[in-house]
Amino acid sequence: MTLYPIASHCSAFICPRAASTSPFGTLRCRITFMTGSGAGRFTMTDEGTGAGLWLIGLGPGDLGMMSADAIERARGCEYRFLEGYTATLPEEEESRLESVVGRWERVMRPMVENPEKILARAKETSVALLVVGDPMQATTHIDLESRCSEQGINFSIIPGISATSLAISVSGMQSYRFGRQVTLPFAYGEYLPTSPLELIDSNFVNNLHTLVLLDLDPTGMGVESPQPMSPSQAVDILQKMFEKMVRNEGFVRESMSDPIGSWDGILLSDLGTREQRVVSGKLEELSTVTGGRIHCLILPALFTGMEREAYERRRPHR
Amino acid sequence: MTLYPIASHCSAFICPRAASTSPFGTLRCRITFMTGSGAGRFTMTDEGTGAGLWLIGLGPGDLGMMSADAIERARGCEYRFLEGYTATLPEEEESRLESVVGRWERVMRPMVENPEKILARAKETSVALLVVGDPMQATTHIDLESRCSEQGINFSIIPGISATSLAISVSGMQSYRFGRQVTLPFAYGEYLPTSPLELIDSNFVNNLHTLVLLDLDPTGMGVESPQPMSPSQAVDILQKMFEKMVRNEGFVRESMSDPIGSWDGILLSDLGTREQRVVSGKLEELSTVTGGRIHCLILPALFTGMEREAYERRRPHR
């Protein structure tokens, strides 16, 4: 078993030290916190799971992608909360979550961003916050590390496979050729930022691929169930951003002289679930793809090495 | 169980379709290949694991990070090879690999890059190629997808947690603020490329963090056991690259006017193993860190949000 203690007495080194003889071994574990000064150690031997907050990655959808550690640790906790707003599990997986880890309760954004209740409980006993994907690839959970550190609450991360990492893996593109990733937001009323398309263009000009995450939450508030952006909405939003950029700048950038519909793209739908689909093609083709729940797009720069072939192998109608 | 079939009759859609009621359930699985045209489907119901090549991610070191699917699939294969050159398991984990997945045999770079023997066997029966980390975050394995596609061999990927994803998670930096990742190579004789430092600088100028992977293989051939670069070697190589850049360019770039030893860095050692350590500090401090097997570095751009605090929490002597 591997833990990532970041307790207040462990501010400098984040060092899992735990004994386990089998991935499905006993819950008996030894956690050694190494102090920042390197002078002392605090060792805890425990039959179960001690008090603290365990941030546990569920992986991108199919619970079969949970690690052995994640399953064991989630089962061992006294309380389990499912963070329900940065991403959600497919219905079928959510319904079998209890059989995998035990009883759980859903928490939405307000309770995670104002986590007094969760932290008060984590002071007394073991609390798991289950997060779809990897718990630290989202933007909000570093906040929990900080609060736990301030309040002297044990804090540990059990990583999960992130859809962003999986997207790169199954695309066939080379991981070191990706620039900064971009989230494509819904338009809020009349407001549509052009910065996502500018970042995509900046990657392209530097000959880097872009992973484009399609927004899940038209409200931006994280209080309701996500309503993921469809491929046709995404291409439409890119087109509107392009038109606004041209209006703002007064000319068409040379790197964007081809119509957006003719750009190459790789559409990744329902990554890491049984419904996963990977389809490449021109954006005008991809915009006609229907079905699927959650999508992301890769907008490739120039292909190198075996990338062109990988792209062609993912085309439906070559 | 989730599979990623990319067989020749499945060139376009890469869509796992499999039934499993428990992460440790039976090996009975149903794999549906959706054809490129969308017209037909090929469904295979199998008591065991069919012929083909399974590329299986072991995660970054501790076998407890293997997914339930990866364990189940590796156990179900007739032959198991451990790819032993892009990364290696800690000794203790390697010695318990057999108890987790069954008997295995090591393969080095020449046999993976000229995989006729492996593929001939995969035509007849189920073959697992076990890869530390995620099998598609390295550069060479897309080649296997291509060869399997040409030869009509079933090819599937079971993803793993990649150290590159884990590095970002445990650093406390925000994932969407990373630019292109960089590998820092050993100098080969007199030859030292400056492009890695140029890429780091380009990310920095664009206010993006850089994940710097330290090279493992001084020979560049992948035939011997890796000899990972130490933190002091890495800082030394960065310094030499800087000096060569200044000689080549005839001036010091403004973005690089601070001495390299004074740059902020986050050193991540033995990620995903029981020995994992995360330490932040100036590069001159980090260069004195000893111990550990495999290291990588994050060179942050300007901190935003809670990143500064996360950096400070990882400093040994604040």
Coordinates of C-alpha atoms in Angstrom, one line a residue, chain A residues 2 4 6 11-18 20-24 36-37 62 64-69 71 75 96 100 134 136-137 139 142-143 145-146 149 159-161 165-166 168-169 172 174-176 178 180-181 208 272-279 306 309-310 313-316 318, chain B residues 2 4 6 11-18 20-24 36-37 62 64-69 71 75 96 100 134 136-137 139 142-143 145-146 149 159-161 165-166 168-169 172 174-176 178 180-181 208 272-279 306 309-310 313-316 318:
Chain A
T2 CA 1.3 3.4 -0.9
Y4 CA 1.2 10.2 0.2
I6 CA 1.4 15.5 3.5
S11 CA 5.6 19.6 5.1
A12 CA 8.7 19.1 3.2
F13 CA 9.0 15.5 2.2
I14 CA 6.1 13.8 0.8
C15 CA 7.2 10.2 1.2
P16 CA 5.0 7.2 1.3
R17 CA 6.4 4.5 3.6
A18 CA 4.1 1.6 4.0
S20 CA 2.1 -4.4 2.2
T21 CA 3.0 -7.8 0.9
S22 CA 0.3 -8.1 -1.7
P23 CA -1.9 -5.7 -3.6
F24 CA -4.8 -7.2 -1.9
G36 CA 11.0 18.7 7.2
S37 CA 14.2 19.1 9.2
D62 CA -14.5 2.2 -15.4
G64 CA -11.6 -1.6 -13.1
M65 CA -9.0 1.2 -13.6
M66 CA -8.9 1.9 -9.9
S67 CA -5.6 0.8 -8.4
A68 CA -5.4 -2.0 -5.9
D69 CA -4.2 0.6 -3.3
I71 CA -9.7 0.1 -3.6
R75 CA -12.7 0.3 1.7
R96 CA -21.6 -0.6 -8.5
V100 CA -16.3 -2.0 -4.8
D134 CA -6.8 11.8 -10.6
M136 CA -4.8 16.5 -8.2
Q137 CA -5.3 17.0 -11.9
T139 CA -7.8 22.6 -10.0
I142 CA -4.8 21.6 -3.7
D143 CA -6.9 23.8 -1.4
E145 CA -3.9 20.0 1.1
S146 CA -3.5 23.5 2.3
S149 CA -1.7 21.4 6.6
P159 CA -3.4 8.8 -7.4
G160 CA -5.7 7.6 -10.2
I161 CA -5.4 7.4 -14.0
S165 CA -3.1 11.3 -19.5
L166 CA -5.3 8.6 -21.1
I168 CA -2.6 11.3 -24.9
S169 CA -2.0 7.5 -24.6
G172 CA -1.2 7.6 -30.6
Q174 CA 3.7 11.4 -28.7
S175 CA 3.4 12.7 -25.2
Y176 CA 6.4 15.0 -25.3
F178 CA 2.0 18.3 -26.3
R180 CA -0.3 23.5 -22.7
Q181 CA -3.8 21.9 -22.4
L208 CA 2.9 21.3 -30.4
G272 CA -11.7 5.0 -19.8
T273 CA -15.2 3.7 -19.8
R274 CA -16.7 0.8 -21.7
E275 CA -18.1 3.2 -24.2
Q276 CA -14.8 4.7 -25.1
R277 CA -14.4 5.8 -28.7
V278 CA -11.5 7.4 -30.5
V279 CA -12.1 8.9 -33.9
M306 CA 4.5 7.4 -36.7
E309 CA -0.2 6.5 -39.4
A310 CA -1.7 6.5 -35.9
R313 CA -5.7 4.1 -38.1
R314 CA -8.2 6.1 -36.1
R315 CA -10.2 7.4 -39.1
P316 CA -13.5 5.7 -39.7
R318 CA -10.2 5.9 -44.9
Chain B
T2 CA -11.7 -2.7 -20.0
Y4 CA -8.6 -1.1 -25.9
I6 CA -7.1 -1.7 -32.0
S11 CA -8.9 0.6 -37.1
A12 CA -11.1 3.5 -36.6
F13 CA -12.9 3.2 -33.3
I14 CA -10.9 2.2 -30.3
C15 CA -13.7 1.2 -28.0
P16 CA -13.5 -1.1 -25.1
R17 CA -16.7 -3.0 -24.6
A18 CA -16.4 -5.6 -21.9
S20 CA -17.3 -7.4 -15.6
T21 CA -19.2 -7.3 -12.4
S22 CA -16.4 -6.8 -10.0
P23 CA -12.9 -5.5 -10.3
F24 CA -11.6 -8.9 -9.3
G36 CA -14.7 1.7 -39.0
S37 CA -17.8 2.0 -41.2
D62 CA 4.7 0.3 -6.5
G64 CA -0.2 -1.5 -5.6
M65 CA -0.8 1.2 -8.2
M66 CA -1.6 -1.4 -10.9
S67 CA -5.2 -1.2 -11.8
A68 CA -7.5 -4.1 -11.1
D69 CA -7.9 -4.6 -14.8
I71 CA -3.6 -7.3 -12.7
R75 CA -2.6 -12.9 -14.9
R96 CA 7.1 -9.7 -6.0
V100 CA 1.0 -10.5 -8.5
D134 CA 1.9 3.9 -18.9
M136 CA 1.9 4.8 -24.4
Q137 CA 3.6 7.6 -22.6
T139 CA 8.0 6.8 -27.3
I142 CA 3.2 3.1 -30.9
D143 CA 5.4 1.1 -33.3
E145 CA 0.3 -0.8 -32.5
S146 CA 1.3 -0.2 -36.1
S149 CA -2.4 -3.5 -37.3
P159 CA -3.3 2.0 -19.2
G160 CA -1.2 2.6 -16.1
I161 CA -0.5 5.6 -14.0
S165 CA 1.1 12.5 -14.6
L166 CA 2.0 11.6 -11.0
I168 CA 2.3 17.0 -11.8
S169 CA -0.2 15.6 -9.2
G172 CA 0.9 20.8 -6.2
Q174 CA -1.7 23.2 -11.7
S175 CA -1.8 20.7 -14.5
Y176 CA -3.0 23.1 -17.1
F178 CA 2.5 23.0 -17.9
R180 CA 5.9 20.9 -23.2
Q181 CA 7.9 18.4 -21.2
L208 CA 4.4 27.7 -18.2
G272 CA 5.1 6.1 -7.1
T273 CA 7.3 3.9 -5.0
R274 CA 7.6 3.6 -1.2
E275 CA 10.7 5.7 -1.4
Q276 CA 9.0 8.6 -3.0
R277 CA 10.3 12.0 -1.9
V278 CA 9.2 15.5 -3.1
V279 CA 11.5 18.4 -2.1
M306 CA -2.1 28.4 -4.3
E309 CA 2.1 27.8 -0.8
A310 CA 2.3 24.3 -2.2
R313 CA 5.0 23.2 2.0
R314 CA 7.5 21.0 0.1
R315 CA 10.6 22.9 1.3
P316 CA 12.6 21.1 3.9
R318 CA 11.5 26.9 5.6

